[in-house]
Amino acid sequence: MAPPKWSVAVMCYNESGSLEAMIRRTLAVLRARGEPFEIVIIEDGSADGSREIAARLADENTEVRVHQHPTNLGIGSVLTDGYRQTRGDVTVILPADLQFAPEDLPKAMAHMIESNADVVMIRRPDRHDPPMRRIVSAFDETLVGLLFGVWQRDLHWVKLYRRSVLDRATILSTTPMVDTELLVQAHRMGAKIASIDLPHHPRTTGQSTGAKVSLLIRTFVELFRLRLRRMGRVERDSGGRAVQHQAKSHP
């Protein structure tokens, strides 16, 4: 079977209040385009019934499948699997909480086609997040600019990647820094990076998990480790062997 043109990976952890609406709205948007697509739900060990909802949606819709984590592995693993488990010419990872409206996705797709971009970053001019999260994001964006020369806003929000970029990238990060690692590599490949402003909607169900202090500290530590790796040092495991994981799709 030929790979789909568009792949949408949906991140899900305890999102039973919004998951079904998210998938059904995304299906309607993509079916209206008339192009081959897939939706892959990355289910991260939810305990609120999301797992069962995801399985039912996959049974009811041939375009939907589920990649199930046996336990909660965290956002880094969800992002990595979002890129690895998809097969489309273009992949986008969306949250299941509807803070990004599926109806806005065609605007980003059109922008990628019109600009002939390899990566499209979606920016939030009206970001609905707590002040502390916005402060941390601004600090993160400044550090990434200083350390890697990549000056972009909304580093950890929605992006569209062409398969040609993903197949050349290497993912070593295990935190939300997966986003930064891919973007830095795309920048160094000479990929064309475009951006578009689209609305950001307040969360109405579920609970955000991205503002934990421990995760933020781990993320910033990994940011500097990423800088060392980019300077030529090799990450090694406990046995002294080089560790490298390719960000390639799997059927």
mmCIF file of C-alpha atoms in Angstrom:
data_model
loop_
_atom_site.group_PDB
_atom_site.id
_atom_site.type_symbol
_atom_site.label_atom_id
_atom_site.label_comp_id
_atom_site.label_asym_id
_atom_site.label_seq_id
_atom_site.Cartn_x
_atom_site.Cartn_y
_atom_site.Cartn_z
ATOM 1 C CA MET A 1 0.000 0.000 0.000
ATOM 2 C CA ALA A 2 1.330 3.425 -0.921
ATOM 3 C CA PRO A 3 2.098 5.700 2.045
ATOM 4 C CA PRO A 4 -0.403 8.452 2.837
ATOM 5 C CA LYS A 5 0.274 12.037 1.853
ATOM 6 C CA TRP A 6 -0.588 13.407 5.291
ATOM 7 C CA SER A 7 0.010 11.858 8.709
ATOM 8 C CA VAL A 8 -1.500 13.273 11.881
ATOM 9 C CA ALA A 9 -0.211 11.857 15.160
ATOM 10 C CA VAL A 10 -2.408 12.709 18.142
ATOM 11 C CA MET A 11 -0.800 12.807 21.586
ATOM 12 C CA CYS A 12 -3.077 11.380 24.256
ATOM 13 C CA TYR A 13 -2.654 10.999 27.999
ATOM 14 C CA ASN A 14 -5.826 11.074 30.109
ATOM 15 C CA GLU A 15 -7.798 13.043 27.511
ATOM 16 C CA SER A 16 -11.090 11.140 27.621
ATOM 17 C CA GLY A 17 -13.020 14.406 27.675
ATOM 18 C CA SER A 18 -11.714 15.614 24.309
ATOM 19 C CA LEU A 19 -10.161 12.689 22.406
ATOM 20 C CA GLU A 20 -13.251 11.570 20.501
ATOM 21 C CA ALA A 21 -14.165 15.108 19.419
ATOM 22 C CA MET A 22 -10.559 15.711 18.376
ATOM 23 C CA ILE A 23 -10.402 12.601 16.196
ATOM 24 C CA ARG A 24 -13.823 13.068 14.616
ATOM 25 C CA ARG A 25 -13.131 16.711 13.770
ATOM 26 C CA THR A 26 -9.727 15.800 12.325
ATOM 27 C CA LEU A 27 -11.283 13.020 10.247
ATOM 28 C CA ALA A 28 -13.848 15.442 8.820
ATOM 29 C CA VAL A 29 -11.172 17.987 7.899
ATOM 30 C CA LEU A 30 -8.868 15.469 6.212
ATOM 31 C CA ARG A 31 -11.616 13.559 4.414
ATOM 32 C CA ALA A 32 -12.794 16.842 2.898
ATOM 33 C CA ARG A 33 -9.376 17.251 1.231
ATOM 34 C CA GLY A 34 -9.753 14.031 -0.746
ATOM 35 C CA GLU A 35 -6.096 13.038 -0.290
ATOM 36 C CA PRO A 36 -4.696 9.889 1.368
ATOM 37 C CA PHE A 37 -4.091 10.361 5.093
ATOM 38 C CA GLU A 38 -3.693 8.545 8.370
ATOM 39 C CA ILE A 39 -4.312 9.417 12.002
ATOM 40 C CA VAL A 40 -2.147 7.682 14.596
ATOM 41 C CA ILE A 41 -3.163 8.050 18.230
ATOM 42 C CA ILE A 42 -0.118 7.836 20.506
ATOM 43 C CA GLU A 43 -1.830 6.618 23.669
ATOM 44 C CA ASP A 44 0.513 7.106 26.619
ATOM 45 C CA GLY A 45 -0.850 4.689 29.198
ATOM 46 C CA SER A 46 -3.975 6.635 30.155
ATOM 47 C CA ALA A 47 -6.053 5.583 33.159
ATOM 48 C CA ASP A 48 -9.239 7.549 32.455
ATOM 49 C CA GLY A 49 -10.789 5.533 29.626
ATOM 50 C CA SER A 50 -8.853 7.220 26.810
ATOM 51 C CA ARG A 51 -7.303 3.881 25.863
ATOM 52 C CA GLU A 52 -10.721 2.332 25.230
ATOM 53 C CA ILE A 53 -11.943 5.377 23.313
ATOM 54 C CA ALA A 54 -8.858 5.255 21.085
ATOM 55 C CA ALA A 55 -9.335 1.546 20.365
ATOM 56 C CA ARG A 56 -12.993 2.060 19.467
ATOM 57 C CA LEU A 57 -12.206 4.966 17.138
ATOM 58 C CA ALA A 58 -9.609 2.824 15.362
ATOM 59 C CA ASP A 59 -12.146 0.003 14.971
ATOM 60 C CA GLU A 60 -14.715 2.389 13.497
ATOM 61 C CA ASN A 61 -12.431 4.292 11.101
ATOM 62 C CA THR A 62 -9.963 2.683 8.701
ATOM 63 C CA GLU A 63 -7.805 5.828 8.647
ATOM 64 C CA VAL A 64 -7.196 5.645 12.403
ATOM 65 C CA ARG A 65 -4.807 3.382 14.260
ATOM 66 C CA VAL A 66 -3.403 3.369 17.783
ATOM 67 C CA HIS A 67 0.145 3.055 19.066
ATOM 68 C CA GLN A 68 -0.370 2.039 22.678
ATOM 69 C CA HIS A 69 2.184 2.598 25.445
ATOM 70 C CA PRO A 70 1.783 -0.011 28.210
ATOM 71 C CA THR A 71 2.539 2.642 30.846
ATOM 72 C CA ASN A 72 2.909 6.411 30.956
ATOM 73 C CA LEU A 73 6.278 7.010 29.264
ATOM 74 C CA GLY A 74 6.090 10.796 29.052
ATOM 75 C CA ILE A 75 6.038 13.484 26.399
ATOM 76 C CA GLY A 76 9.485 12.688 24.977
ATOM 77 C CA SER A 77 8.474 9.133 24.093
ATOM 78 C CA VAL A 78 5.128 10.331 22.748
ATOM 79 C CA LEU A 79 6.804 12.812 20.403
ATOM 80 C CA THR A 80 9.419 10.295 19.269
ATOM 81 C CA ASP A 81 6.790 7.668 18.513
ATOM 82 C CA GLY A 82 4.650 10.264 16.792
ATOM 83 C CA TYR A 83 7.398 10.697 14.234
ATOM 84 C CA ARG A 84 8.458 7.038 14.100
ATOM 85 C CA GLN A 85 5.023 5.487 13.770
ATOM 86 C CA THR A 86 3.750 7.708 10.962
ATOM 87 C CA ARG A 87 4.353 7.037 7.258
ATOM 88 C CA GLY A 88 3.083 10.092 5.400
ATOM 89 C CA ASP A 89 4.945 12.504 3.158
ATOM 90 C CA VAL A 90 4.210 15.123 5.813
ATOM 91 C CA THR A 91 3.743 14.498 9.536
ATOM 92 C CA VAL A 92 2.188 16.772 12.134
ATOM 93 C CA ILE A 93 1.761 15.986 15.823
ATOM 94 C CA LEU A 94 -1.307 17.461 17.508
ATOM 95 C CA PRO A 95 -2.433 17.460 21.148
ATOM 96 C CA ALA A 96 -5.703 15.711 21.908
ATOM 97 C CA ASP A 97 -6.882 18.558 24.157
ATOM 98 C CA LEU A 98 -8.218 20.694 21.258
ATOM 99 C CA GLN A 99 -5.963 23.641 22.094
ATOM 100 C CA PHE A 100 -5.170 23.430 18.391
ATOM 101 C CA ALA A 101 -8.362 23.309 16.331
ATOM 102 C CA PRO A 102 -8.249 20.644 13.582
ATOM 103 C CA GLU A 103 -10.141 23.053 11.318
ATOM 104 C CA ASP A 104 -7.008 25.240 11.197
ATOM 105 C CA LEU A 105 -4.814 22.420 9.902
ATOM 106 C CA PRO A 106 -5.582 23.048 6.181
ATOM 107 C CA LYS A 107 -4.191 26.577 6.554
ATOM 108 C CA ALA A 108 -0.866 25.176 7.723
ATOM 109 C CA MET A 109 -0.904 22.562 4.954
ATOM 110 C CA ALA A 110 -1.576 25.219 2.336
ATOM 111 C CA HIS A 111 1.225 27.370 3.743
ATOM 112 C CA MET A 112 3.670 24.456 3.466
ATOM 113 C CA ILE A 113 2.715 23.897 -0.173
ATOM 114 C CA GLU A 114 2.711 27.570 -1.150
ATOM 115 C CA SER A 115 6.031 28.340 0.548
ATOM 116 C CA ASN A 116 7.623 25.037 -0.539
ATOM 117 C CA ALA A 117 8.812 24.668 3.047
ATOM 118 C CA ASP A 118 10.313 21.561 4.610
ATOM 119 C CA VAL A 119 9.109 22.550 8.071
ATOM 120 C CA VAL A 120 6.171 24.741 9.063
ATOM 121 C CA MET A 121 6.048 26.066 12.614
ATOM 122 C CA ILE A 122 2.692 27.173 13.970
ATOM 123 C CA ARG A 123 2.920 30.195 16.245
ATOM 124 C CA ARG A 124 0.389 31.269 18.868
ATOM 125 C CA PRO A 125 -0.178 35.045 18.825
ATOM 126 C CA ASP A 126 -2.903 34.673 21.475
ATOM 127 C CA ARG A 127 -1.394 31.992 23.682
ATOM 128 C CA HIS A 128 -3.702 30.739 26.463
ATOM 129 C CA ASP A 129 -1.193 29.380 28.963
ATOM 130 C CA PRO A 130 -0.291 30.335 32.555
ATOM 131 C CA PRO A 131 2.284 33.161 32.940
ATOM 132 C CA MET A 132 4.959 30.832 34.319
ATOM 133 C CA ARG A 133 4.744 28.556 31.298
ATOM 134 C CA ARG A 134 5.126 31.528 28.970
ATOM 135 C CA ILE A 135 8.152 32.766 30.930
ATOM 136 C CA VAL A 136 9.806 29.348 30.771
ATOM 137 C CA SER A 137 9.108 29.151 27.025
ATOM 138 C CA ALA A 138 10.669 32.569 26.426
ATOM 139 C CA PHE A 139 13.778 31.511 28.366
ATOM 140 C CA ASP A 140 13.923 28.260 26.397
ATOM 141 C CA GLU A 141 13.625 30.082 23.059
ATOM 142 C CA THR A 142 16.439 32.457 24.033
ATOM 143 C CA LEU A 143 18.726 29.605 25.087
ATOM 144 C CA VAL A 144 18.088 27.703 21.858
ATOM 145 C CA GLY A 145 18.883 30.830 19.868
ATOM 146 C CA LEU A 146 22.120 31.462 21.763
ATOM 147 C CA LEU A 147 23.281 27.831 21.784
ATOM 148 C CA PHE A 148 22.249 26.769 18.273
ATOM 149 C CA GLY A 149 21.544 29.916 16.276
ATOM 150 C CA VAL A 150 17.912 28.895 15.769
ATOM 151 C CA TRP A 151 15.721 31.873 16.611
ATOM 152 C CA GLN A 152 12.112 30.750 16.501
ATOM 153 C CA ARG A 153 9.009 31.228 18.620
ATOM 154 C CA ASP A 154 6.834 28.450 20.025
ATOM 155 C CA LEU A 155 9.504 25.761 19.845
ATOM 156 C CA HIS A 156 7.291 23.195 21.561
ATOM 157 C CA TRP A 157 4.079 23.771 19.673
ATOM 158 C CA VAL A 158 2.666 22.245 16.488
ATOM 159 C CA LYS A 159 4.945 21.709 13.495
ATOM 160 C CA LEU A 160 4.640 20.059 10.086
ATOM 161 C CA TYR A 161 7.684 18.083 8.912
ATOM 162 C CA ARG A 162 8.342 16.597 5.513
ATOM 163 C CA ARG A 163 9.376 12.956 5.532
ATOM 164 C CA SER A 164 12.650 13.888 3.816
ATOM 165 C CA VAL A 165 13.650 15.780 6.973
ATOM 166 C CA LEU A 166 12.472 13.139 9.438
ATOM 167 C CA ASP A 167 14.277 10.323 7.629
ATOM 168 C CA ARG A 168 17.589 12.191 7.925
ATOM 169 C CA ALA A 169 17.151 13.153 11.566
ATOM 170 C CA THR A 170 18.444 11.362 14.661
ATOM 171 C CA ILE A 171 16.494 11.464 17.909
ATOM 172 C CA LEU A 172 18.461 11.037 21.139
ATOM 173 C CA SER A 173 16.403 13.215 23.474
ATOM 174 C CA THR A 174 13.917 11.712 25.923
ATOM 175 C CA THR A 175 12.083 14.904 27.016
ATOM 176 C CA PRO A 176 10.147 17.609 25.141
ATOM 177 C CA MET A 177 13.606 18.538 23.802
ATOM 178 C CA VAL A 178 12.776 16.130 20.957
ATOM 179 C CA ASP A 179 11.149 19.177 19.369
ATOM 180 C CA THR A 180 14.306 21.247 19.671
ATOM 181 C CA GLU A 181 16.602 18.442 18.542
ATOM 182 C CA LEU A 182 14.618 17.935 15.334
ATOM 183 C CA LEU A 183 14.393 21.644 14.625
ATOM 184 C CA VAL A 184 18.122 22.180 15.156
ATOM 185 C CA GLN A 185 18.912 19.292 12.821
ATOM 186 C CA ALA A 186 16.497 20.602 10.197
ATOM 187 C CA HIS A 187 18.180 24.004 10.433
ATOM 188 C CA ARG A 188 21.629 22.453 9.959
ATOM 189 C CA MET A 189 20.403 20.385 7.015
ATOM 190 C CA GLY A 190 19.504 23.622 5.296
ATOM 191 C CA ALA A 191 15.799 22.805 5.421
ATOM 192 C CA LYS A 192 13.456 25.653 4.598
ATOM 193 C CA ILE A 193 11.563 26.617 7.756
ATOM 194 C CA ALA A 194 8.389 28.679 7.471
ATOM 195 C CA SER A 195 5.892 29.805 10.086
ATOM 196 C CA ILE A 196 2.236 30.755 10.306
ATOM 197 C CA ASP A 197 0.170 32.332 13.082
ATOM 198 C CA LEU A 198 -2.919 30.327 14.060
ATOM 199 C CA PRO A 199 -5.259 30.542 17.068
ATOM 200 C CA HIS A 200 -4.542 28.831 20.365
ATOM 201 C CA HIS A 201 -7.550 27.708 22.383
ATOM 202 C CA PRO A 202 -7.862 27.318 26.162
ATOM 203 C CA ARG A 203 -7.929 23.798 27.544
ATOM 204 C CA THR A 204 -11.465 22.911 28.635
ATOM 205 C CA THR A 205 -10.991 19.294 29.754
ATOM 206 C CA GLY A 206 -8.220 17.198 31.259
ATOM 207 C CA GLN A 207 -5.152 18.533 33.011
ATOM 208 C CA SER A 208 -1.890 19.832 31.604
ATOM 209 C CA THR A 209 1.223 17.863 32.567
ATOM 210 C CA GLY A 210 3.931 19.985 30.971
ATOM 211 C CA ALA A 211 4.683 22.420 33.804
ATOM 212 C CA LYS A 212 6.183 20.015 36.358
ATOM 213 C CA VAL A 213 9.375 21.459 37.840
ATOM 214 C CA SER A 214 11.214 18.128 37.559
ATOM 215 C CA LEU A 215 10.421 17.897 33.849
ATOM 216 C CA LEU A 216 11.497 21.486 33.232
ATOM 217 C CA ILE A 217 14.834 20.917 34.983
ATOM 218 C CA ARG A 218 15.391 17.700 33.053
ATOM 219 C CA THR A 219 14.532 19.491 29.816
ATOM 220 C CA PHE A 220 17.034 22.288 30.384
ATOM 221 C CA VAL A 221 19.755 19.809 31.364
ATOM 222 C CA GLU A 222 19.103 17.936 28.136
ATOM 223 C CA LEU A 223 19.285 21.187 26.189
ATOM 224 C CA PHE A 224 22.910 21.592 27.239
ATOM 225 C CA ARG A 225 23.607 17.905 26.605
ATOM 226 C CA LEU A 226 22.232 18.441 23.114
ATOM 227 C CA ARG A 227 24.659 21.319 22.671
ATOM 228 C CA LEU A 228 27.551 19.054 23.644
ATOM 229 C CA ARG A 229 26.410 16.365 21.205
ATOM 230 C CA ARG A 230 26.137 18.921 18.424
ATOM 231 C CA MET A 231 29.736 19.936 19.210
ATOM 232 C CA GLY A 232 30.825 16.413 18.336
ATOM 233 C CA ARG A 233 30.582 14.461 21.553
ATOM 234 C CA VAL A 234 28.819 11.093 21.336
ATOM 235 C CA GLU A 235 26.140 10.008 23.796
ATOM 236 C CA ARG A 236 26.993 6.653 25.360
ATOM 237 C CA ASP A 237 25.078 4.134 27.405
ATOM 238 C CA SER A 238 26.133 2.592 30.721
ATOM 239 C CA GLY A 239 28.307 0.078 28.884
ATOM 240 C CA GLY A 240 30.250 2.755 27.050
ATOM 241 C CA ARG A 241 28.625 2.074 23.687
ATOM 242 C CA ALA A 242 27.461 4.844 21.397
ATOM 243 C CA VAL A 243 23.694 5.283 21.433
ATOM 244 C CA GLN A 244 21.901 6.441 18.309
ATOM 245 C CA HIS A 245 18.221 6.077 17.387
ATOM 246 C CA GLN A 246 17.043 6.924 13.906
ATOM 247 C CA ALA A 247 13.800 8.897 13.601
ATOM 248 C CA LYS A 248 12.412 6.776 10.795
ATOM 249 C CA SER A 249 8.879 5.668 10.241
ATOM 250 C CA HIS A 250 7.728 2.115 10.723
ATOM 251 C CA PRO A 251 4.883 0.484 8.867
#
